[in-house]
Tab-separated table of C-alpha atoms in Angstrom:
chain	number	residue	atom	x	y	z
A	192	MET	CA	34.576	-19.018	-18.619
A	193	PRO	CA	33.868	-20.462	-15.150
A	194	GLY	CA	30.445	-21.115	-13.739
A	195	ILE	CA	28.217	-18.041	-13.571
A	196	MET	CA	28.377	-16.068	-10.346
A	197	ALA	CA	26.296	-12.989	-9.566
A	198	SER	CA	26.003	-10.729	-6.565
A	199	PRO	CA	22.828	-11.484	-4.594
A	200	GLN	CA	22.778	-7.838	-3.452
A	201	THR	CA	22.094	-6.491	-6.939
A	202	PHE	CA	18.388	-7.352	-7.103
A	203	ILE	CA	16.675	-7.361	-3.744
A	204	HIS	CA	13.665	-9.657	-3.255
A	205	ARG	CA	14.641	-11.623	-6.385
A	206	ASP	CA	17.067	-14.105	-4.825
A	207	THR	CA	14.972	-17.159	-5.750
A	208	GLN	CA	14.666	-16.227	-9.425
A	209	GLN	CA	18.334	-15.259	-9.598
A	210	LYS	CA	19.454	-18.606	-8.203
A	211	GLN	CA	17.150	-20.432	-10.622
A	212	LEU	CA	18.597	-18.647	-13.653
A	213	ILE	CA	22.184	-19.107	-12.523
A	214	GLY	CA	21.572	-22.808	-11.891
A	215	LEU	CA	19.965	-23.301	-15.313
A	216	PHE	CA	22.740	-21.483	-17.166
A	217	GLY	CA	25.419	-23.629	-15.548
A	218	ASP	CA	28.900	-23.778	-17.067
A	219	ALA	CA	29.560	-21.910	-20.301
A	220	THR	CA	30.498	-25.001	-22.335
A	221	HIS	CA	27.738	-27.257	-21.034
A	222	HIS	CA	24.551	-27.683	-23.021
A	223	SER	CA	21.872	-25.575	-21.384
A	224	ILE	CA	18.133	-26.228	-21.160
A	225	PRO	CA	16.501	-25.658	-24.600
A	226	CYS	CA	13.941	-23.024	-23.565
A	227	ILE	CA	13.242	-20.967	-20.433
A	228	PHE	CA	9.958	-19.078	-20.023
A	229	VAL	CA	10.184	-16.084	-17.664
A	230	TYR	CA	6.824	-14.483	-16.870
A	231	GLY	CA	5.175	-12.052	-14.469
A	232	GLN	CA	3.514	-8.664	-14.407
A	233	LYS	CA	5.353	-5.694	-15.888
A	234	SER	CA	7.955	-3.838	-13.844
A	235	CYS	CA	8.805	-6.782	-11.618
A	236	GLY	CA	12.448	-7.207	-12.684
A	237	LYS	CA	12.237	-9.910	-15.376
A	238	THR	CA	14.151	-8.210	-18.198
A	239	SER	CA	16.520	-6.362	-15.858
A	240	LEU	CA	17.613	-9.499	-14.024
A	241	VAL	CA	18.110	-11.563	-17.196
A	242	SER	CA	20.076	-8.744	-18.866
A	243	HIS	CA	22.193	-8.203	-15.766
A	244	ILE	CA	23.271	-11.844	-15.522
A	245	LEU	CA	24.056	-12.127	-19.235
A	246	ASN	CA	25.948	-8.820	-19.450
A	247	THR	CA	27.838	-9.152	-16.176
A	248	GLN	CA	29.116	-12.627	-17.025
A	249	GLN	CA	29.734	-11.688	-20.676
A	250	CYS	CA	27.559	-14.506	-21.989
A	251	PRO	CA	27.126	-14.368	-25.790
A	252	HIS	CA	23.530	-13.421	-26.393
A	253	VAL	CA	21.093	-11.593	-28.653
A	254	PHE	CA	18.314	-9.474	-27.171
A	255	VAL	CA	15.240	-8.868	-29.385
A	256	ASN	CA	12.091	-6.973	-28.409
A	257	CYS	CA	9.195	-8.732	-30.138
A	258	ILE	CA	7.025	-5.613	-30.066
A	259	GLU	CA	9.240	-4.262	-32.867
A	260	CYS	CA	8.792	-7.378	-35.021
A	261	TYR	CA	5.353	-7.137	-36.600
A	262	ALA	CA	6.331	-9.831	-39.133
A	263	GLN	CA	8.301	-13.030	-38.593
A	264	THR	CA	10.746	-11.986	-41.319
A	265	LEU	CA	11.816	-9.026	-39.170
A	266	LEU	CA	12.264	-11.320	-36.169
A	267	PHE	CA	14.447	-13.751	-38.108
A	268	GLU	CA	16.611	-11.018	-39.641
A	269	ASN	CA	17.062	-9.161	-36.334
A	270	VAL	CA	18.201	-12.368	-34.644
A	271	LEU	CA	20.673	-13.193	-37.413
A	272	ARG	CA	22.096	-9.666	-37.497
A	273	GLY	CA	22.422	-9.721	-33.716
A	274	ILE	CA	24.308	-13.011	-33.820
A	275	ASP	CA	26.677	-11.644	-36.476
A	276	ALA	CA	27.356	-8.544	-34.380
A	277	CYS	CA	27.879	-10.591	-31.188
A	278	LEU	CA	30.227	-13.145	-32.711
A	279	HIS	CA	32.236	-10.411	-34.468
A	280	ASN	CA	32.529	-8.329	-31.256
A	281	ASN	CA	30.119	-5.677	-32.599
A	282	ASP	CA	32.362	-4.950	-35.623
A	283	VAL	CA	30.253	-3.909	-38.614
A	284	THR	CA	30.795	-6.125	-41.624
A	285	PRO	CA	29.043	-6.252	-45.009
A	286	ALA	CA	27.343	-9.490	-43.932
A	287	MET	CA	25.517	-7.602	-41.183
A	288	THR	CA	23.905	-4.943	-43.342
A	289	SER	CA	20.146	-4.998	-43.765
A	290	SER	CA	20.485	-5.687	-47.475
A	291	ALA	CA	22.766	-8.692	-46.939
A	292	VAL	CA	20.767	-10.568	-44.268
A	293	LYS	CA	17.606	-11.991	-45.823
A	294	CYS	CA	15.404	-14.651	-44.274
A	295	ASP	CA	11.865	-15.269	-45.451
A	296	ASN	CA	10.781	-18.487	-43.707
A	297	GLY	CA	11.468	-20.801	-40.805
A	298	ASN	CA	13.504	-23.356	-42.782
A	299	ASP	CA	15.865	-20.666	-44.045
A	300	PHE	CA	16.151	-19.246	-40.518
A	301	VAL	CA	17.143	-22.630	-39.033
A	302	ARG	CA	19.689	-23.189	-41.823
A	303	GLN	CA	21.325	-19.770	-41.405
A	304	LEU	CA	21.276	-20.005	-37.617
A	305	LYS	CA	22.938	-23.419	-37.713
A	306	SER	CA	25.700	-22.197	-40.031
A	307	ARG	CA	26.435	-19.187	-37.800
A	308	LEU	CA	26.624	-21.191	-34.554
A	309	GLU	CA	28.542	-24.118	-36.034
A	310	GLY	CA	31.726	-24.681	-34.066
A	311	HIS	CA	30.656	-22.299	-31.280
A	312	LYS	CA	31.236	-24.228	-28.039
A	313	GLU	CA	29.880	-21.741	-25.495
A	314	THR	CA	26.145	-21.581	-24.878
A	315	PHE	CA	24.526	-18.860	-26.982
A	316	TYR	CA	21.432	-17.217	-25.487
A	317	LEU	CA	18.564	-15.893	-27.611
A	318	VAL	CA	16.381	-13.574	-25.484
A	319	LEU	CA	12.944	-12.637	-26.832
A	320	ASP	CA	11.337	-9.915	-24.698
A	321	LYS	CA	7.589	-9.210	-24.935
A	322	ALA	CA	7.154	-12.783	-26.172
A	323	GLU	CA	3.348	-12.493	-26.016
A	324	TYR	CA	3.518	-10.678	-29.376
A	325	LEU	CA	4.706	-13.909	-31.010
A	326	ARG	CA	1.113	-15.144	-30.755
A	327	ASP	CA	0.088	-12.595	-33.395
A	328	LEU	CA	2.476	-14.064	-35.969
A	329	ASP	CA	2.490	-17.431	-37.743
A	330	ASP	CA	1.113	-20.399	-35.777
A	331	LEU	CA	4.272	-22.397	-36.494
A	332	LEU	CA	6.625	-19.707	-35.191
A	333	LEU	CA	6.302	-20.454	-31.476
A	334	PRO	CA	6.944	-24.233	-31.827
A	335	LEU	CA	9.945	-23.346	-34.015
A	336	VAL	CA	11.398	-20.983	-31.396
A	337	VAL	CA	10.893	-23.411	-28.511
A	338	ASN	CA	12.669	-26.244	-30.391
A	339	LEU	CA	15.563	-24.261	-31.911
A	340	GLN	CA	18.205	-26.198	-29.974
A	341	ALA	CA	17.046	-29.538	-31.387
A	342	LEU	CA	16.485	-28.163	-34.904
A	343	THR	CA	19.920	-26.536	-35.182
A	344	GLY	CA	21.900	-29.048	-33.101
A	345	SER	CA	23.727	-26.101	-31.521
A	346	ASN	CA	24.424	-25.150	-27.940
A	347	LEU	CA	21.574	-22.643	-27.936
A	348	CYS	CA	19.200	-21.546	-25.175
A	349	VAL	CA	16.041	-19.520	-25.877
A	350	LEU	CA	14.664	-17.254	-23.157
A	351	LEU	CA	11.092	-16.031	-23.572
A	352	ILE	CA	10.114	-13.077	-21.375
A	353	SER	CA	6.396	-12.338	-21.152
A	354	GLU	CA	3.763	-10.631	-19.027
A	355	LEU	CA	1.322	-13.496	-19.741
A	356	PRO	CA	1.399	-17.050	-18.358
A	357	TRP	CA	2.223	-19.976	-20.638
A	358	GLU	CA	-1.435	-21.067	-20.773
A	359	LYS	CA	-2.175	-17.984	-22.912
A	360	PHE	CA	0.204	-19.289	-25.601
A	361	HIS	CA	-1.710	-22.511	-26.262
A	362	GLY	CA	-3.040	-22.810	-29.790
A	363	GLU	CA	-4.103	-25.505	-32.194
A	364	ILE	CA	-0.557	-26.867	-32.420
A	365	ALA	CA	0.946	-28.723	-29.463
A	366	ILE	CA	4.049	-26.987	-28.097
A	367	ARG	CA	6.692	-28.486	-25.853
A	368	ARG	CA	6.429	-26.916	-22.415
A	369	PRO	CA	9.522	-24.850	-21.504
A	370	TYR	CA	11.016	-24.459	-18.051
A	371	MET	CA	8.984	-21.871	-16.099
A	372	ILE	CA	10.319	-19.102	-13.871
A	373	PHE	CA	7.662	-16.934	-12.268
A	374	PHE	CA	8.259	-13.373	-11.030
A	375	SER	CA	5.601	-12.551	-8.467
A	376	ASP	CA	4.303	-9.025	-7.870
A	377	TYR	CA	6.098	-6.974	-5.269
A	378	THR	CA	4.271	-6.551	-1.987
A	379	ASN	CA	3.883	-3.073	-0.484
A	380	SER	CA	6.764	-3.656	1.918
A	381	GLN	CA	8.972	-4.875	-0.939
A	382	LEU	CA	8.059	-1.832	-3.024
A	383	MET	CA	9.109	0.382	-0.117
A	384	ASP	CA	12.420	-1.468	0.168
A	385	LEU	CA	13.076	-1.054	-3.549
A	386	LEU	CA	12.173	2.635	-3.596
A	387	CYS	CA	14.370	3.302	-0.569
A	388	HIS	CA	17.193	1.325	-2.183
A	389	THR	CA	17.070	3.402	-5.384
A	390	ARG	CA	17.497	6.613	-3.364
A	391	ALA	CA	20.208	5.285	-1.070
A	392	THR	CA	22.592	8.074	-2.148
A	393	LEU	CA	20.188	10.821	-1.040
A	394	ASP	CA	21.525	12.826	1.895
A	395	VAL	CA	18.449	12.531	4.135
A	396	ASP	CA	17.595	10.667	7.292
A	397	GLU	CA	16.639	7.063	6.518
A	398	SER	CA	13.542	6.977	8.743
A	399	PHE	CA	12.376	10.338	7.362
A	400	TYR	CA	12.640	9.149	3.756
A	401	ARG	CA	11.109	5.752	4.499
A	402	ASN	CA	8.081	7.416	6.079
A	403	TYR	CA	7.665	9.444	2.881
A	404	ILE	CA	7.925	6.292	0.739
A	405	HIS	CA	5.350	4.614	2.995
A	406	ILE	CA	2.912	7.447	2.202
A	407	VAL	CA	3.583	7.259	-1.551
A	408	VAL	CA	3.104	3.483	-1.718
A	409	ASN	CA	-0.112	3.550	0.316
A	410	VAL	CA	-1.600	6.312	-1.855
A	411	PHE	CA	-0.701	4.924	-5.288
A	412	SER	CA	-0.377	1.132	-4.846
A	413	LEU	CA	-4.062	0.389	-5.499
A	414	THR	CA	-3.937	2.300	-8.800
A	415	CYS	CA	-0.371	1.674	-9.939
A	416	ARG	CA	2.161	-1.007	-9.002
A	417	ASP	CA	4.659	-0.100	-11.705
A	418	LEU	CA	7.984	0.394	-9.918
A	419	ARG	CA	9.269	2.888	-12.493
A	420	GLU	CA	6.130	5.020	-12.202
A	421	LEU	CA	6.187	4.920	-8.403
A	422	GLN	CA	9.830	5.932	-8.416
A	423	TYR	CA	9.038	8.884	-10.679
A	424	LEU	CA	6.149	9.993	-8.450
A	425	ALA	CA	8.336	9.722	-5.355
A	426	ASN	CA	11.080	11.823	-6.949
A	427	VAL	CA	8.925	14.692	-8.263
A	428	ASN	CA	6.952	15.099	-5.027
A	429	PHE	CA	9.750	14.734	-2.474
A	430	TRP	CA	10.677	18.424	-2.483
A	431	GLN	CA	7.133	19.323	-1.429
A	432	TYR	CA	7.356	16.856	1.459
A	433	CYS	CA	10.649	18.420	2.634
A	434	LYS	CA	9.575	22.053	2.150
A	435	PRO	CA	7.896	22.648	5.570
A	436	VAL	CA	10.860	21.001	7.330
A	437	GLU	CA	13.383	23.191	5.498
A	438	GLU	CA	11.337	26.301	6.343
A	439	GLY	CA	11.238	25.306	10.010
A	440	LYS	CA	7.442	25.081	10.158
A	441	VAL	CA	7.275	21.350	10.910
A	442	LYS	CA	9.591	18.993	12.763
A	443	LYS	CA	11.036	15.986	10.940
A	444	ASP	CA	9.236	13.542	13.247
A	445	ASP	CA	5.828	15.260	13.036
A	446	TYR	CA	4.490	12.753	10.505
A	447	ARG	CA	0.871	13.833	10.849
A	448	ARG	CA	1.522	17.430	9.762
A	449	LEU	CA	3.880	16.262	7.019
A	450	TRP	CA	1.082	14.055	5.652
A	451	LYS	CA	-1.429	16.916	5.776
A	452	ASN	CA	0.978	19.071	3.804
A	453	ILE	CA	1.614	16.538	1.028
A	454	GLU	CA	-1.907	15.057	0.850
A	455	PRO	CA	-3.448	17.564	-1.665
A	456	ARG	CA	-0.473	17.213	-3.997
A	457	LEU	CA	-0.559	13.421	-4.006
A	458	LYS	CA	-4.315	13.378	-4.571
A	459	GLN	CA	-3.894	15.640	-7.585
A	460	ALA	CA	-1.073	13.418	-8.880
A	461	LEU	CA	-3.363	10.404	-8.462
A	462	GLN	CA	-5.833	11.983	-10.898
A	463	ASN	CA	-3.096	12.441	-13.524
A	464	ILE	CA	-1.105	9.252	-13.035
A	465	TYR	CA	0.903	7.989	-16.044
A	466	PHE	CA	1.007	11.520	-17.528
A	467	ARG	CA	4.510	12.072	-16.135
A	468	SER	CA	3.549	15.638	-15.199
A	469	ASP	CA	5.966	17.534	-12.990
A	470	PHE	CA	4.132	19.907	-10.651
A	471	THR	CA	6.442	22.906	-10.587
A	472	ASN	CA	3.953	25.007	-8.648
A	473	GLU	CA	2.155	24.179	-5.465
A	474	ILE	CA	-1.086	22.277	-5.937
A	475	PRO	CA	-4.154	24.151	-4.634
A	476	SER	CA	-5.601	22.925	-1.334
A	477	THR	CA	-8.777	20.863	-1.184
A	478	SER	CA	-10.755	23.967	-0.213
A	479	SER	CA	-9.834	25.748	-3.464
A	480	SER	CA	-12.371	26.112	-6.204
A	481	THR	CA	-12.852	23.413	-8.814
A	482	THR	CA	-12.105	25.939	-11.534
A	483	ALA	CA	-8.587	26.516	-10.234
A	484	VAL	CA	-7.881	22.788	-10.181
A	485	THR	CA	-9.263	22.417	-13.704
A	486	GLN	CA	-7.072	25.237	-15.014
A	487	LYS	CA	-4.061	23.583	-13.417
A	488	SER	CA	-4.942	20.187	-14.867
A	489	SER	CA	-5.285	21.607	-18.393
A	490	LEU	CA	-1.565	22.353	-18.361
A	491	LEU	CA	-0.765	18.733	-17.535
A	492	VAL	CA	-2.431	17.043	-20.491
A	493	GLU	CA	-0.706	16.982	-23.864
A	494	LEU	CA	-2.523	14.882	-26.454
A	495	PRO	CA	-2.992	15.232	-30.231
A	496	PHE	CA	-6.009	17.280	-31.290
A	497	TYR	CA	-8.198	14.443	-32.566
A	498	THR	CA	-7.120	12.186	-29.685
A	499	LYS	CA	-8.612	14.691	-27.247
A	500	PHE	CA	-11.970	14.456	-29.012
A	501	LEU	CA	-11.729	10.660	-28.998
A	502	LEU	CA	-11.233	10.701	-25.230
A	503	ILE	CA	-14.149	13.108	-24.811
A	504	SER	CA	-16.308	10.821	-26.940
A	505	ALA	CA	-15.260	7.807	-24.858
A	506	TYR	CA	-16.189	9.600	-21.627
A	507	ILE	CA	-19.600	10.583	-22.993
A	508	ALA	CA	-20.224	7.010	-24.188
A	509	SER	CA	-19.215	5.608	-20.772
A	510	PHE	CA	-21.338	7.904	-18.627
A	511	ASN	CA	-24.354	8.543	-20.882
A	512	PRO	CA	-26.997	5.892	-21.518
A	513	ALA	CA	-27.170	4.824	-25.136
A	514	SER	CA	-30.793	5.929	-25.290
A	515	SER	CA	-29.717	9.556	-24.770
A	516	ASP	CA	-27.499	9.732	-27.880
A	517	LYS	CA	-30.427	10.690	-30.083
A	518	ARG	CA	-31.282	13.557	-27.765
A	519	PHE	CA	-27.750	15.025	-27.737
A	520	PHE	CA	-26.375	14.310	-31.201
A	521	MET	CA	-29.238	14.064	-33.707
A	522	LYS	CA	-30.669	17.137	-35.372
A	523	ASN	CA	-34.466	17.521	-35.374
A	524	ALA	CA	-34.860	14.648	-32.956
A	525	GLY	CA	-38.509	15.556	-32.500
A	526	ARG	CA	-40.594	17.757	-30.274
A	527	MET	CA	-40.859	17.262	-26.562
A	528	ARG	CA	-44.111	15.455	-25.867
A	529	LYS	CA	-45.598	13.846	-22.825
A	530	ARG	CA	-42.800	11.318	-22.680
A	531	VAL	CA	-40.199	14.084	-22.648
A	532	LYS	CA	-42.200	16.177	-20.187
A	533	ASN	CA	-42.160	13.303	-17.759
A	534	ALA	CA	-38.389	12.816	-18.239
A	535	ASN	CA	-37.575	14.658	-15.027
A	536	VAL	CA	-39.860	12.337	-13.049
A	537	VAL	CA	-38.307	9.228	-14.585
A	538	LYS	CA	-34.809	10.600	-14.225
A	539	SER	CA	-35.277	11.316	-10.531
A	540	THR	CA	-35.993	7.633	-9.888
A	541	LYS	CA	-32.786	6.494	-11.581
A	542	VAL	CA	-29.319	6.309	-10.041
A	543	ASN	CA	-26.807	8.901	-11.172
A	544	CYS	CA	-24.694	7.445	-14.023
A	545	HIS	CA	-21.499	8.849	-12.520
A	546	LEU	CA	-22.215	7.077	-9.245
A	547	GLN	CA	-22.520	3.751	-11.076
A	548	GLY	CA	-19.084	4.161	-12.642
A	549	PRO	CA	-18.058	3.929	-16.304
A	550	HIS	CA	-20.034	1.554	-18.524
A	551	SER	CA	-18.701	-0.333	-21.519
A	552	PHE	CA	-19.534	0.832	-25.039
A	553	PRO	CA	-18.879	-0.459	-28.567
A	554	LEU	CA	-16.293	1.266	-30.734
A	555	ASN	CA	-18.924	2.163	-33.332
A	556	ARG	CA	-20.870	4.208	-30.785
A	557	MET	CA	-17.785	6.115	-29.692
A	558	MET	CA	-16.853	6.939	-33.282
A	559	ALA	CA	-20.429	8.085	-33.999
A	560	ILE	CA	-20.193	10.510	-31.069
A	561	PHE	CA	-16.753	11.620	-32.242
A	562	TYR	CA	-18.018	12.550	-35.719
A	563	SER	CA	-20.974	14.374	-34.140
A	564	ILE	CA	-18.879	16.666	-31.931
A	565	ILE	CA	-15.876	17.275	-34.209
A	566	ASP	CA	-15.910	20.310	-36.483
A	567	GLY	CA	-15.211	19.571	-40.130
A	568	ARG	CA	-14.844	16.316	-41.987
A	569	VAL	CA	-12.354	13.791	-40.664
A	570	ARG	CA	-11.496	10.725	-42.705
A	571	PRO	CA	-11.540	7.363	-40.859
A	572	THR	CA	-7.857	6.574	-41.411
A	573	VAL	CA	-5.629	3.997	-39.751
A	574	ASN	CA	-3.825	6.761	-37.851
A	575	LEU	CA	-7.105	7.901	-36.332
A	576	PHE	CA	-8.066	4.429	-35.096
A	577	SER	CA	-4.529	3.857	-33.781
A	578	GLN	CA	-5.125	6.713	-31.343
A	579	VAL	CA	-7.689	4.503	-29.590
A	580	THR	CA	-4.897	2.018	-28.868
A	581	ASN	CA	-2.729	4.872	-27.603
A	582	LEU	CA	-5.452	5.913	-25.163
A	583	VAL	CA	-5.595	2.318	-23.884
A	584	SER	CA	-1.815	2.262	-23.393
A	585	LEU	CA	-2.055	5.561	-21.468
A	586	GLN	CA	-4.581	3.938	-19.087
A	587	LEU	CA	-7.217	6.475	-20.141
A	588	MET	CA	-9.340	3.734	-21.718
A	589	ALA	CA	-9.573	-0.012	-21.205
A	590	ARG	CA	-10.572	-2.713	-23.659
A	591	ILE	CA	-13.339	-4.887	-22.214
A	592	SER	CA	-13.904	-7.390	-25.041
A	593	ARG	CA	-11.525	-10.188	-25.960
A	594	GLU	CA	-8.724	-9.564	-28.436
A	595	ASP	CA	-10.250	-11.918	-30.987
A	596	GLU	CA	-13.474	-9.866	-31.102
A	597	ILE	CA	-12.385	-7.486	-33.839
A	598	ASP	CA	-15.801	-6.820	-35.401
A	599	SER	CA	-17.264	-4.860	-32.488
A	600	PRO	CA	-14.687	-4.294	-29.730
A	601	LYS	CA	-15.918	-2.771	-26.491
A	602	TYR	CA	-14.109	-0.240	-24.340
A	603	LYS	CA	-14.526	1.679	-21.088
A	604	CYS	CA	-13.285	5.162	-20.206
A	605	LEU	CA	-10.970	5.325	-17.174
A	606	ALA	CA	-10.282	9.058	-17.160
A	607	SER	CA	-11.771	11.156	-14.366
A	608	MET	CA	-14.251	13.940	-14.979
A	609	GLY	CA	-11.671	16.532	-13.933
A	610	THR	CA	-9.185	15.280	-16.516
A	611	VAL	CA	-11.744	15.167	-19.331
A	612	THR	CA	-13.077	18.614	-18.381
A	613	ALA	CA	-9.549	20.009	-18.511
A	614	ILE	CA	-8.964	18.431	-21.921
A	615	SER	CA	-12.287	19.684	-23.292
A	616	LYS	CA	-11.381	23.254	-22.299
A	617	THR	CA	-8.201	23.081	-24.403
A	618	VAL	CA	-10.341	22.423	-27.524
A	619	ASP	CA	-13.170	24.849	-26.583
A	620	PHE	CA	-15.696	22.073	-26.042
A	621	GLU	CA	-18.310	22.353	-23.280
A	622	ILE	CA	-18.699	18.743	-22.199
A	623	SER	CA	-21.215	19.633	-19.480
A	624	LYS	CA	-23.847	20.252	-22.188
A	625	TYR	CA	-23.503	16.643	-23.388
A	626	LEU	CA	-23.588	14.753	-20.084
A	627	TYR	CA	-26.884	13.125	-19.150
A	628	ASP	CA	-26.426	13.739	-15.413
A	629	LEU	CA	-25.775	17.460	-15.816
A	630	VAL	CA	-28.587	18.395	-18.197
């Protein structure tokens, strides 16, 4: 195979990274660099560009997502099965079955990897996506992966793709520093170029569509810079932007009236970002009642039953002072005395909790509120606590404490009051009775 060539038009605004990768790969039979570390924020083209170069040039490679490998045994076996499938042109053989490939430790992995790549002259590429999850496995795994070329003596190149910089991988064991390739975040103008490029086949005027993309990027870029999410939001809201033009009410170049028409819809979408909710009906205008917006929002949220109560508990813990928990959730908390009678005077001197923004809270407090508001007995199972992680991944909660603080992790609720109110209505829970600012 000749030297790797790739079209520079495939990935716009990634010419520098593309040239770096092509230069490092070099000729197919030449020994490549032992390890390449590709890093940058999510949705900035890391995995797509690496996969494109390897697939287009038909480079022999194995692609493994580390988020699926919760044990190093799974990582080793997935790599070995992938190598067998690649070298046998994806033909299934008995040696590739899950029962046949067994690898329990690093020494066995190096031995089996060396035997499989023996006599293979072309560079073989091992791509480990989401490499930050390797830190959760054995401390010796990362040094092993970085030095696989030297340990096996094969023409092997390891590519680590991560959202974290290399400094986050440092541990007690010294690791040889790989070659770094950084993918910077897209600027607003670059995001507009990419979004316009993905809809190049759309039969609309270029300036008309670019003005729409300019509005979308300016509205959502502070909250979300995920290219896939921005592309989804642009697609589902474009018909509403075109509607007044198709009806003849607004001219194509009257950008001010077009913005006024789409503004309420985009603001509502901003409150429900990451839900992937398609607004099939027209969003009420800003002058509509809050009740109508809440009823509309309740149709957009689909969460498991207990997860809804966990989110409600997180919102209460974020916007209620801890001293008020006894008042709302304890039975027979005591009679109202002088201190309680003067509560209105004290409260009037304090700043509204909602104006201060969400506060952090320990997990134990959130779970205590959860068990106070839920009907019936709910066992504290692993599945229940995993829903907290799901809420974090949905951007409805954020973890404030460090990952190594497992005894008392702290979180913060990111959901808006409108979203939580809509969710509470689906489970017949009146959250207004449990908020310190509203009582």
